[in-house]
């Protein structure tokens, strides 16, 4: 029994099993984060009417959430890597609860925008800590499955949570949707307290001394100095410029091509979610199978780029609505599989930068989305630009992903599945909670490299 009162991880074959209930708290939070991201969009007309502003003004609350998340995530990821998952995760969870309660109580635009910005800050603190926690506590044999299930639940928040929030808002007003998020977060707290152990992570070995602005800034960008992570983050930017950048205009394309109604577009959203969930689960299982066979270099990463290109092309120019909808499904199967592989890489390439790397994945995703949406929107013919920009960038990302996998293969020691350069592993979740910094006498888990 550890000093924290929790049992340490069992030895032997039991460690290779995946206990989903052990992650119930963080999985619930991921579902809520997925819901939060897009919750405001369908509620904009109701919110705008209630607080007496235009819909474009109310939409600033969406921008506030996304911008604060994208900008602050790498810095908050560093806090998680320096001071441990539990502290950062619980602080982010508490702020997420309070921010949604504040949104529900907002009577004008300014407090609504501030509350949404705080929600973005909260998710930016807790999100990277969650992915790092899963990556370092799930047994290696099922790590991809655990990350894939987390990503699937995040997608379910978008597909199931957002419509449920809209239904609740229709029955009891838009504020009830935010109260539901607050209550859901409150329900996650006791699970987190039991399931996320005290684990102050050691300060990154390659980072300059903490306590100086220069040292902190260098630590935040440390992921970009790691060759595998730098390539992966570049691929991530290009992939999401194609993926989410083109998705911004998917509804426009389908209306232009097939004159779909708003209701029909809502049903297309179900395919988007189903594809994301299927891709996340499939990517996790296939990734685990590859690593069990000694293939630690993410060989499927280029395949997701090729599948994305095919899905976008079918959606944009495929003959007939059936092929177009098949294209939409393939599109988001590729998206789910790619993101799961990327989270696996972020969680294993540099164990001392897990949360920071995961945070940079989100930031580069948002950056790529903005660039892709701008490029696709620069053309008058949206279907043509979706094909050229979306499918074209997807092919570029597939080629760049091939470079990533080749680099990872060169960095794997023959027969070991480990990188040639040792990296210090953060303390186990079950470790006691000493002061921030390297834990004297701790027994680090053997680092896992792709």
Short mmCIF file of N, CA, C and O in Angstrom, two decimals, residues 19-135:
data_model
loop_
_atom_site.label_atom_id
_atom_site.label_comp_id
_atom_site.label_asym_id
_atom_site.label_seq_id
_atom_site.Cartn_x
_atom_site.Cartn_y
_atom_site.Cartn_z
N UNK A 19 -8.57 -2.05 -17.42
CA UNK A 19 -9.71 -1.83 -16.54
C UNK A 19 -10.32 -0.47 -16.86
O UNK A 19 -9.83 0.57 -16.40
N UNK A 20 -11.38 -0.47 -17.66
CA UNK A 20 -12.00 0.79 -18.09
C UNK A 20 -12.50 1.62 -16.92
O UNK A 20 -12.46 2.85 -16.95
N UNK A 21 -12.98 0.93 -15.87
CA UNK A 21 -13.57 1.67 -14.75
C UNK A 21 -12.52 2.45 -13.98
O UNK A 21 -12.84 3.41 -13.30
N UNK A 22 -11.26 2.05 -14.11
CA UNK A 22 -10.21 2.80 -13.44
C UNK A 22 -10.09 4.22 -14.01
O UNK A 22 -9.59 5.13 -13.35
N UNK A 23 -10.57 4.41 -15.23
CA UNK A 23 -10.48 5.71 -15.90
C UNK A 23 -11.85 6.39 -16.02
O UNK A 23 -12.00 7.32 -16.81
N UNK A 24 -12.82 5.93 -15.24
CA UNK A 24 -14.18 6.47 -15.38
C UNK A 24 -14.21 7.98 -15.17
O UNK A 24 -14.92 8.70 -15.89
N UNK A 25 -13.46 8.48 -14.22
CA UNK A 25 -13.46 9.92 -13.94
C UNK A 25 -12.93 10.74 -15.09
O UNK A 25 -13.56 11.72 -15.52
N UNK A 26 -11.77 10.35 -15.63
CA UNK A 26 -11.20 11.13 -16.72
C UNK A 26 -11.99 10.92 -18.01
O UNK A 26 -12.10 11.84 -18.84
N UNK A 27 -12.55 9.73 -18.20
CA UNK A 27 -13.38 9.51 -19.39
C UNK A 27 -14.64 10.39 -19.35
O UNK A 27 -15.07 10.93 -20.37
N UNK A 28 -15.25 10.52 -18.17
CA UNK A 28 -16.40 11.39 -18.02
C UNK A 28 -16.03 12.83 -18.35
O UNK A 28 -16.78 13.54 -19.04
N UNK A 29 -14.86 13.27 -17.87
CA UNK A 29 -14.42 14.63 -18.18
C UNK A 29 -14.21 14.82 -19.67
O UNK A 29 -14.57 15.87 -20.23
N UNK A 30 -13.62 13.84 -20.34
CA UNK A 30 -13.42 13.96 -21.78
C UNK A 30 -14.75 14.08 -22.52
O UNK A 30 -14.87 14.86 -23.48
N UNK A 31 -15.74 13.34 -22.08
CA UNK A 31 -17.08 13.46 -22.68
C UNK A 31 -17.62 14.88 -22.49
O UNK A 31 -18.16 15.49 -23.42
N UNK A 32 -17.45 15.43 -21.29
CA UNK A 32 -17.93 16.78 -21.01
C UNK A 32 -17.15 17.83 -21.80
O UNK A 32 -17.73 18.81 -22.27
N UNK A 33 -15.83 17.62 -21.96
CA UNK A 33 -15.05 18.56 -22.76
C UNK A 33 -15.50 18.54 -24.22
O UNK A 33 -15.56 19.57 -24.88
N UNK A 34 -15.78 17.33 -24.73
CA UNK A 34 -16.28 17.24 -26.09
C UNK A 34 -17.60 17.96 -26.26
O UNK A 34 -17.86 18.62 -27.28
N UNK A 35 -18.46 17.85 -25.26
CA UNK A 35 -19.75 18.54 -25.31
C UNK A 35 -19.55 20.05 -25.25
O UNK A 35 -20.17 20.81 -26.02
N UNK A 36 -18.69 20.49 -24.36
CA UNK A 36 -18.46 21.93 -24.16
C UNK A 36 -17.98 22.63 -25.43
O UNK A 36 -18.36 23.75 -25.72
N UNK A 37 -17.11 21.93 -26.18
CA UNK A 37 -16.47 22.56 -27.33
C UNK A 37 -17.48 23.13 -28.32
O UNK A 37 -17.30 24.23 -28.85
N UNK A 38 -18.55 22.40 -28.59
CA UNK A 38 -19.50 22.82 -29.61
C UNK A 38 -20.90 23.10 -29.06
O UNK A 38 -21.84 23.29 -29.84
N UNK A 39 -21.03 23.16 -27.75
CA UNK A 39 -22.35 23.31 -27.16
C UNK A 39 -23.01 24.63 -27.55
O UNK A 39 -24.22 24.68 -27.81
N UNK A 40 -22.24 25.71 -27.59
CA UNK A 40 -22.83 27.04 -27.79
C UNK A 40 -23.39 27.20 -29.20
O UNK A 40 -24.39 27.90 -29.40
N UNK A 41 -22.76 26.55 -30.19
CA UNK A 41 -23.16 26.80 -31.59
C UNK A 41 -24.66 26.63 -31.84
O UNK A 41 -25.31 27.53 -32.37
N UNK A 42 -25.28 25.49 -31.46
CA UNK A 42 -26.72 25.37 -31.72
C UNK A 42 -27.58 26.25 -30.81
O UNK A 42 -28.76 26.45 -31.09
N UNK A 43 -26.99 26.77 -29.73
CA UNK A 43 -27.76 27.61 -28.80
C UNK A 43 -27.63 29.09 -29.08
O UNK A 43 -28.25 29.91 -28.40
N UNK A 44 -26.81 29.46 -30.09
CA UNK A 44 -26.53 30.87 -30.34
C UNK A 44 -27.79 31.73 -30.52
O UNK A 44 -27.89 32.80 -29.89
N UNK A 45 -28.75 31.32 -31.35
CA UNK A 45 -29.93 32.18 -31.51
C UNK A 45 -30.66 32.42 -30.20
O UNK A 45 -31.08 33.54 -29.89
N UNK A 46 -30.82 31.35 -29.38
CA UNK A 46 -31.52 31.47 -28.10
C UNK A 46 -30.76 32.36 -27.14
O UNK A 46 -31.34 33.22 -26.46
N UNK A 47 -29.44 32.15 -27.05
CA UNK A 47 -28.62 32.95 -26.15
C UNK A 47 -28.65 34.42 -26.56
O UNK A 47 -28.83 35.32 -25.72
N UNK A 48 -28.47 34.66 -27.86
CA UNK A 48 -28.44 36.04 -28.35
C UNK A 48 -29.75 36.76 -28.05
O UNK A 48 -29.76 37.93 -27.63
N UNK A 49 -30.85 36.05 -28.25
CA UNK A 49 -32.15 36.66 -27.99
C UNK A 49 -32.35 36.95 -26.50
O UNK A 49 -32.89 38.00 -26.12
N UNK A 50 -31.89 36.06 -25.65
CA UNK A 50 -32.10 36.21 -24.21
C UNK A 50 -31.27 37.33 -23.61
O UNK A 50 -31.74 38.05 -22.72
N UNK A 51 -30.02 37.50 -24.08
CA UNK A 51 -29.18 38.56 -23.49
C UNK A 51 -29.14 39.81 -24.38
O UNK A 51 -28.34 40.71 -24.14
N UNK A 52 -30.00 39.81 -25.42
CA UNK A 52 -30.23 41.01 -26.24
C UNK A 52 -28.97 41.47 -26.97
O UNK A 52 -28.57 42.64 -26.92
N UNK A 53 -28.32 40.52 -27.68
CA UNK A 53 -27.20 40.86 -28.54
C UNK A 53 -27.39 40.13 -29.86
O UNK A 53 -28.28 39.27 -29.99
N UNK A 54 -26.58 40.47 -30.85
CA UNK A 54 -26.65 39.78 -32.14
C UNK A 54 -26.02 38.39 -32.02
O UNK A 54 -25.24 38.13 -31.09
N UNK A 55 -26.35 37.53 -32.98
CA UNK A 55 -25.76 36.19 -32.97
C UNK A 55 -24.25 36.24 -33.17
O UNK A 55 -23.51 35.45 -32.57
N UNK A 56 -23.78 37.16 -34.02
CA UNK A 56 -22.33 37.29 -34.22
C UNK A 56 -21.64 37.73 -32.95
O UNK A 56 -20.51 37.29 -32.64
N UNK A 57 -22.29 38.58 -32.17
CA UNK A 57 -21.70 39.00 -30.89
C UNK A 57 -21.67 37.82 -29.91
O UNK A 57 -20.66 37.60 -29.22
N UNK A 58 -22.75 37.07 -29.84
CA UNK A 58 -22.78 35.91 -28.95
C UNK A 58 -21.75 34.87 -29.34
O UNK A 58 -21.22 34.14 -28.48
N UNK A 59 -21.42 34.81 -30.64
CA UNK A 59 -20.44 33.84 -31.11
C UNK A 59 -19.04 34.14 -30.57
O UNK A 59 -18.16 33.27 -30.61
N UNK A 60 -18.83 35.34 -30.05
CA UNK A 60 -17.53 35.65 -29.45
C UNK A 60 -17.23 34.74 -28.26
O UNK A 60 -16.07 34.52 -27.90
N UNK A 61 -18.27 34.21 -27.64
CA UNK A 61 -18.06 33.29 -26.53
C UNK A 61 -17.41 31.99 -27.01
O UNK A 61 -16.64 31.36 -26.28
N UNK A 62 -17.73 31.57 -28.25
CA UNK A 62 -17.09 30.39 -28.83
C UNK A 62 -15.62 30.69 -29.11
O UNK A 62 -14.72 29.90 -28.79
N UNK A 63 -15.37 31.86 -29.72
CA UNK A 63 -14.00 32.26 -30.02
C UNK A 63 -13.16 32.33 -28.75
O UNK A 63 -11.99 31.92 -28.73
N UNK A 64 -13.75 32.86 -27.68
CA UNK A 64 -13.01 32.99 -26.42
C UNK A 64 -12.56 31.63 -25.91
O UNK A 64 -11.41 31.47 -25.47
N UNK A 65 -13.44 30.64 -25.98
CA UNK A 65 -13.10 29.30 -25.50
C UNK A 65 -11.93 28.72 -26.31
O UNK A 65 -10.94 28.24 -25.74
N UNK A 66 -12.05 28.79 -27.63
CA UNK A 66 -11.06 28.16 -28.50
C UNK A 66 -9.70 28.86 -28.39
O UNK A 66 -8.65 28.21 -28.27
N UNK A 67 -9.70 30.19 -28.42
CA UNK A 67 -8.45 30.93 -28.38
C UNK A 67 -7.71 30.73 -27.06
O UNK A 67 -6.49 30.50 -27.04
N UNK A 68 -8.43 30.82 -25.96
CA UNK A 68 -7.78 30.65 -24.66
C UNK A 68 -7.21 29.23 -24.54
O UNK A 68 -6.09 29.04 -24.05
N UNK A 69 -7.96 28.24 -25.00
CA UNK A 69 -7.46 26.86 -24.95
C UNK A 69 -6.18 26.74 -25.77
O UNK A 69 -5.17 26.21 -25.29
N UNK A 70 -6.23 27.21 -27.01
CA UNK A 70 -5.10 27.02 -27.92
C UNK A 70 -3.84 27.71 -27.40
O UNK A 70 -2.73 27.18 -27.52
N UNK A 71 -3.99 28.91 -26.83
CA UNK A 71 -2.84 29.68 -26.40
C UNK A 71 -2.28 29.17 -25.07
O UNK A 71 -1.06 29.09 -24.87
N UNK A 72 -3.16 28.82 -24.15
CA UNK A 72 -2.70 28.48 -22.79
C UNK A 72 -2.32 27.02 -22.62
O UNK A 72 -1.58 26.68 -21.69
N UNK A 73 -2.78 26.12 -23.49
CA UNK A 73 -2.57 24.69 -23.27
C UNK A 73 -1.10 24.30 -23.12
O UNK A 73 -0.76 23.54 -22.20
N UNK A 74 -0.18 24.77 -23.98
CA UNK A 74 1.23 24.35 -23.79
C UNK A 74 1.81 24.78 -22.45
O UNK A 74 2.59 24.04 -21.83
N UNK A 75 1.44 25.98 -21.97
CA UNK A 75 1.95 26.45 -20.69
C UNK A 75 1.37 25.64 -19.53
O UNK A 75 2.09 25.30 -18.58
N UNK A 76 0.09 25.31 -19.62
CA UNK A 76 -0.52 24.51 -18.56
C UNK A 76 -0.09 23.05 -18.64
O UNK A 76 -0.02 22.37 -17.62
N UNK A 77 0.21 22.58 -19.84
CA UNK A 77 0.78 21.25 -19.97
C UNK A 77 2.12 21.15 -19.26
O UNK A 77 2.45 20.14 -18.65
N UNK A 78 2.92 22.23 -19.33
CA UNK A 78 4.19 22.27 -18.62
C UNK A 78 3.98 22.14 -17.11
O UNK A 78 4.73 21.43 -16.42
N UNK A 79 2.94 22.81 -16.58
CA UNK A 79 2.65 22.69 -15.15
C UNK A 79 2.36 21.24 -14.77
O UNK A 79 2.80 20.75 -13.72
N UNK A 80 1.62 20.54 -15.63
CA UNK A 80 1.32 19.15 -15.36
C UNK A 80 2.59 18.29 -15.38
O UNK A 80 2.78 17.42 -14.54
N UNK A 81 3.47 18.55 -16.34
CA UNK A 81 4.72 17.80 -16.42
C UNK A 81 5.63 18.11 -15.24
O UNK A 81 6.39 17.25 -14.80
N UNK A 82 5.57 19.33 -14.73
CA UNK A 82 6.44 19.72 -13.63
C UNK A 82 5.88 19.29 -12.27
O UNK A 82 6.62 18.84 -11.40
N UNK A 83 4.59 19.46 -12.05
CA UNK A 83 4.03 19.32 -10.71
C UNK A 83 3.06 18.14 -10.57
O UNK A 83 2.51 17.93 -9.50
N UNK A 84 2.85 17.39 -11.63
CA UNK A 84 2.04 16.19 -11.50
C UNK A 84 0.66 16.32 -12.09
O UNK A 84 0.11 17.41 -12.24
N UNK A 85 0.08 15.18 -12.45
CA UNK A 85 -1.22 15.16 -13.12
C UNK A 85 -2.35 15.53 -12.15
O UNK A 85 -3.25 16.26 -12.51
N UNK A 86 -2.29 14.97 -10.95
CA UNK A 86 -3.41 15.12 -10.02
C UNK A 86 -3.70 16.59 -9.72
O UNK A 86 -4.86 17.02 -9.79
N UNK A 87 -2.68 17.35 -9.39
CA UNK A 87 -2.90 18.75 -9.03
C UNK A 87 -3.49 19.54 -10.19
O UNK A 87 -4.46 20.28 -10.05
N UNK A 88 -2.87 19.39 -11.37
CA UNK A 88 -3.34 20.15 -12.53
C UNK A 88 -4.73 19.71 -12.95
O UNK A 88 -5.59 20.54 -13.29
N UNK A 89 -4.98 18.41 -12.89
CA UNK A 89 -6.27 17.88 -13.30
C UNK A 89 -7.38 18.34 -12.36
O UNK A 89 -8.46 18.77 -12.80
N UNK A 90 -7.14 18.27 -11.06
CA UNK A 90 -8.18 18.68 -10.11
C UNK A 90 -8.41 20.20 -10.16
O UNK A 90 -9.55 20.65 -10.06
N UNK A 91 -7.35 20.97 -10.33
CA UNK A 91 -7.52 22.42 -10.45
C UNK A 91 -8.32 22.77 -11.70
O UNK A 91 -9.24 23.60 -11.67
N UNK A 92 -7.99 22.12 -12.83
CA UNK A 92 -8.73 22.36 -14.06
C UNK A 92 -10.19 21.94 -13.94
O UNK A 92 -11.09 22.62 -14.43
N UNK A 93 -10.43 20.81 -13.25
CA UNK A 93 -11.80 20.33 -13.07
C UNK A 93 -12.62 21.31 -12.23
O UNK A 93 -13.78 21.62 -12.56
N UNK A 94 -12.02 21.81 -11.15
CA UNK A 94 -12.73 22.78 -10.31
C UNK A 94 -13.07 24.05 -11.09
O UNK A 94 -14.18 24.58 -11.00
N UNK A 95 -12.11 24.52 -11.88
CA UNK A 95 -12.36 25.74 -12.66
C UNK A 95 -13.41 25.48 -13.74
O UNK A 95 -14.24 26.35 -14.05
N UNK A 96 -13.41 24.27 -14.31
CA UNK A 96 -14.41 23.92 -15.33
C UNK A 96 -15.81 23.94 -14.73
O UNK A 96 -16.76 24.45 -15.33
N UNK A 97 -15.93 23.39 -13.53
CA UNK A 97 -17.23 23.40 -12.84
C UNK A 97 -17.70 24.83 -12.59
O UNK A 97 -18.84 25.20 -12.91
N UNK A 98 -16.82 25.66 -12.04
CA UNK A 98 -17.19 27.05 -11.72
C UNK A 98 -17.49 27.86 -12.97
O UNK A 98 -18.41 28.69 -12.97
N UNK A 99 -16.73 27.64 -14.04
CA UNK A 99 -16.93 28.43 -15.26
C UNK A 99 -18.28 28.11 -15.91
O UNK A 99 -18.94 29.01 -16.44
N UNK A 100 -18.69 26.85 -15.86
CA UNK A 100 -20.00 26.51 -16.44
C UNK A 100 -21.14 27.04 -15.57
O UNK A 100 -22.17 27.46 -16.10
N UNK A 101 -20.95 27.02 -14.26
CA UNK A 101 -21.95 27.64 -13.39
C UNK A 101 -22.04 29.14 -13.66
O UNK A 101 -23.13 29.72 -13.70
N UNK A 102 -20.87 29.78 -13.88
CA UNK A 102 -20.86 31.21 -14.19
C UNK A 102 -21.55 31.50 -15.52
O UNK A 102 -22.27 32.50 -15.66
N UNK A 103 -21.35 30.61 -16.51
CA UNK A 103 -22.03 30.79 -17.80
C UNK A 103 -23.54 30.70 -17.63
O UNK A 103 -24.29 31.48 -18.23
N UNK A 104 -23.99 29.76 -16.81
CA UNK A 104 -25.42 29.60 -16.58
C UNK A 104 -26.02 30.82 -15.89
O UNK A 104 -27.20 31.13 -16.08
N UNK A 105 -25.22 31.53 -15.11
CA UNK A 105 -25.70 32.70 -14.38
C UNK A 105 -25.50 34.01 -15.14
O UNK A 105 -25.92 35.06 -14.66
N UNK A 106 -24.86 33.94 -16.31
CA UNK A 106 -24.55 35.16 -17.06
C UNK A 106 -25.82 35.84 -17.55
O UNK A 106 -26.66 35.21 -18.19
N UNK A 107 -25.91 37.15 -17.28
CA UNK A 107 -27.07 37.91 -17.72
C UNK A 107 -26.78 38.86 -18.86
O UNK A 107 -27.67 39.52 -19.37
N UNK A 108 -25.51 38.91 -19.27
CA UNK A 108 -25.12 39.79 -20.38
C UNK A 108 -23.94 39.17 -21.10
O UNK A 108 -23.41 38.12 -20.69
N UNK A 109 -23.50 39.81 -22.18
CA UNK A 109 -22.47 39.22 -23.03
C UNK A 109 -21.11 39.14 -22.34
O UNK A 109 -20.44 38.12 -22.43
N UNK A 110 -20.71 40.19 -21.64
CA UNK A 110 -19.37 40.23 -21.06
C UNK A 110 -19.12 39.07 -20.09
O UNK A 110 -18.12 38.35 -20.22
N UNK A 111 -19.99 38.83 -19.09
CA UNK A 111 -19.73 37.69 -18.20
C UNK A 111 -19.81 36.35 -18.92
O UNK A 111 -19.11 35.40 -18.53
N UNK A 112 -20.61 36.26 -19.97
CA UNK A 112 -20.67 35.00 -20.73
C UNK A 112 -19.33 34.73 -21.41
O UNK A 112 -18.81 33.61 -21.37
N UNK A 113 -18.76 35.77 -22.03
CA UNK A 113 -17.47 35.61 -22.71
C UNK A 113 -16.38 35.25 -21.69
O UNK A 113 -15.56 34.36 -21.93
N UNK A 114 -16.38 35.93 -20.55
CA UNK A 114 -15.37 35.65 -19.52
C UNK A 114 -15.52 34.21 -19.02
O UNK A 114 -14.52 33.49 -18.85
N UNK A 115 -16.74 33.78 -18.79
CA UNK A 115 -16.95 32.41 -18.28
C UNK A 115 -16.51 31.38 -19.30
O UNK A 115 -15.93 30.34 -18.94
N UNK A 116 -16.74 31.66 -20.58
CA UNK A 116 -16.30 30.72 -21.62
C UNK A 116 -14.79 30.72 -21.75
O UNK A 116 -14.18 29.68 -22.03
N UNK A 117 -14.16 31.87 -21.58
CA UNK A 117 -12.70 31.92 -21.60
C UNK A 117 -12.13 31.10 -20.44
O UNK A 117 -11.14 30.36 -20.60
N UNK A 118 -12.75 31.20 -19.27
CA UNK A 118 -12.30 30.41 -18.12
C UNK A 118 -12.51 28.91 -18.36
O UNK A 118 -11.70 28.09 -17.92
N UNK A 119 -13.60 28.57 -19.06
CA UNK A 119 -13.81 27.16 -19.39
C UNK A 119 -12.71 26.65 -20.32
O UNK A 119 -12.24 25.51 -20.18
N UNK A 120 -12.29 27.49 -21.27
CA UNK A 120 -11.17 27.12 -22.14
C UNK A 120 -9.89 26.94 -21.35
O UNK A 120 -9.11 26.01 -21.60
N UNK A 121 -9.66 27.82 -20.38
CA UNK A 121 -8.48 27.70 -19.52
C UNK A 121 -8.54 26.41 -18.71
O UNK A 121 -7.53 25.70 -18.56
N UNK A 122 -9.71 26.09 -18.20
CA UNK A 122 -9.88 24.87 -17.40
C UNK A 122 -9.63 23.62 -18.24
O UNK A 122 -8.91 22.70 -17.81
N UNK A 123 -10.20 23.56 -19.44
CA UNK A 123 -10.00 22.40 -20.30
C UNK A 123 -8.54 22.30 -20.75
O UNK A 123 -8.01 21.19 -20.89
N UNK A 124 -7.88 23.45 -20.94
CA UNK A 124 -6.47 23.45 -21.33
C UNK A 124 -5.58 22.93 -20.21
O UNK A 124 -4.52 22.36 -20.47
N UNK A 125 -6.01 23.10 -18.96
CA UNK A 125 -5.25 22.57 -17.83
C UNK A 125 -5.51 21.08 -17.66
O UNK A 125 -4.57 20.28 -17.50
N UNK A 126 -6.78 20.69 -17.70
CA UNK A 126 -7.13 19.30 -17.41
C UNK A 126 -6.90 18.36 -18.59
O UNK A 126 -6.50 17.21 -18.41
N UNK A 127 -7.16 18.83 -19.83
CA UNK A 127 -7.09 17.96 -20.99
C UNK A 127 -5.72 17.31 -21.19
O UNK A 127 -5.62 16.06 -21.23
N UNK A 128 -4.64 18.09 -21.33
CA UNK A 128 -3.32 17.46 -21.49
C UNK A 128 -2.95 16.56 -20.32
O UNK A 128 -2.31 15.52 -20.50
N UNK A 129 -3.35 16.94 -19.10
CA UNK A 129 -3.06 16.11 -17.94
C UNK A 129 -3.78 14.76 -18.05
O UNK A 129 -3.24 13.72 -17.64
N UNK A 130 -5.00 14.77 -18.60
CA UNK A 130 -5.74 13.52 -18.77
C UNK A 130 -5.01 12.58 -19.73
O UNK A 130 -4.80 11.40 -19.45
N UNK A 131 -4.62 13.11 -20.90
CA UNK A 131 -3.96 12.26 -21.89
C UNK A 131 -2.64 11.73 -21.35
O UNK A 131 -2.29 10.56 -21.59
N UNK A 132 -1.90 12.58 -20.63
CA UNK A 132 -0.64 12.12 -20.05
C UNK A 132 -0.89 11.05 -18.99
O UNK A 132 -0.16 10.05 -18.90
N UNK A 133 -1.92 11.25 -18.17
CA UNK A 133 -2.27 10.27 -17.13
C UNK A 133 -2.61 8.91 -17.75
O UNK A 133 -2.13 7.87 -17.28
N UNK A 134 -3.40 8.91 -18.81
CA UNK A 134 -3.76 7.65 -19.45
C UNK A 134 -2.52 6.98 -20.03
O UNK A 134 -2.29 5.78 -19.88
N UNK A 135 -1.68 7.79 -20.72
CA UNK A 135 -0.51 7.22 -21.39
C UNK A 135 0.47 6.60 -20.42
O UNK A 135 1.11 5.58 -20.73
#
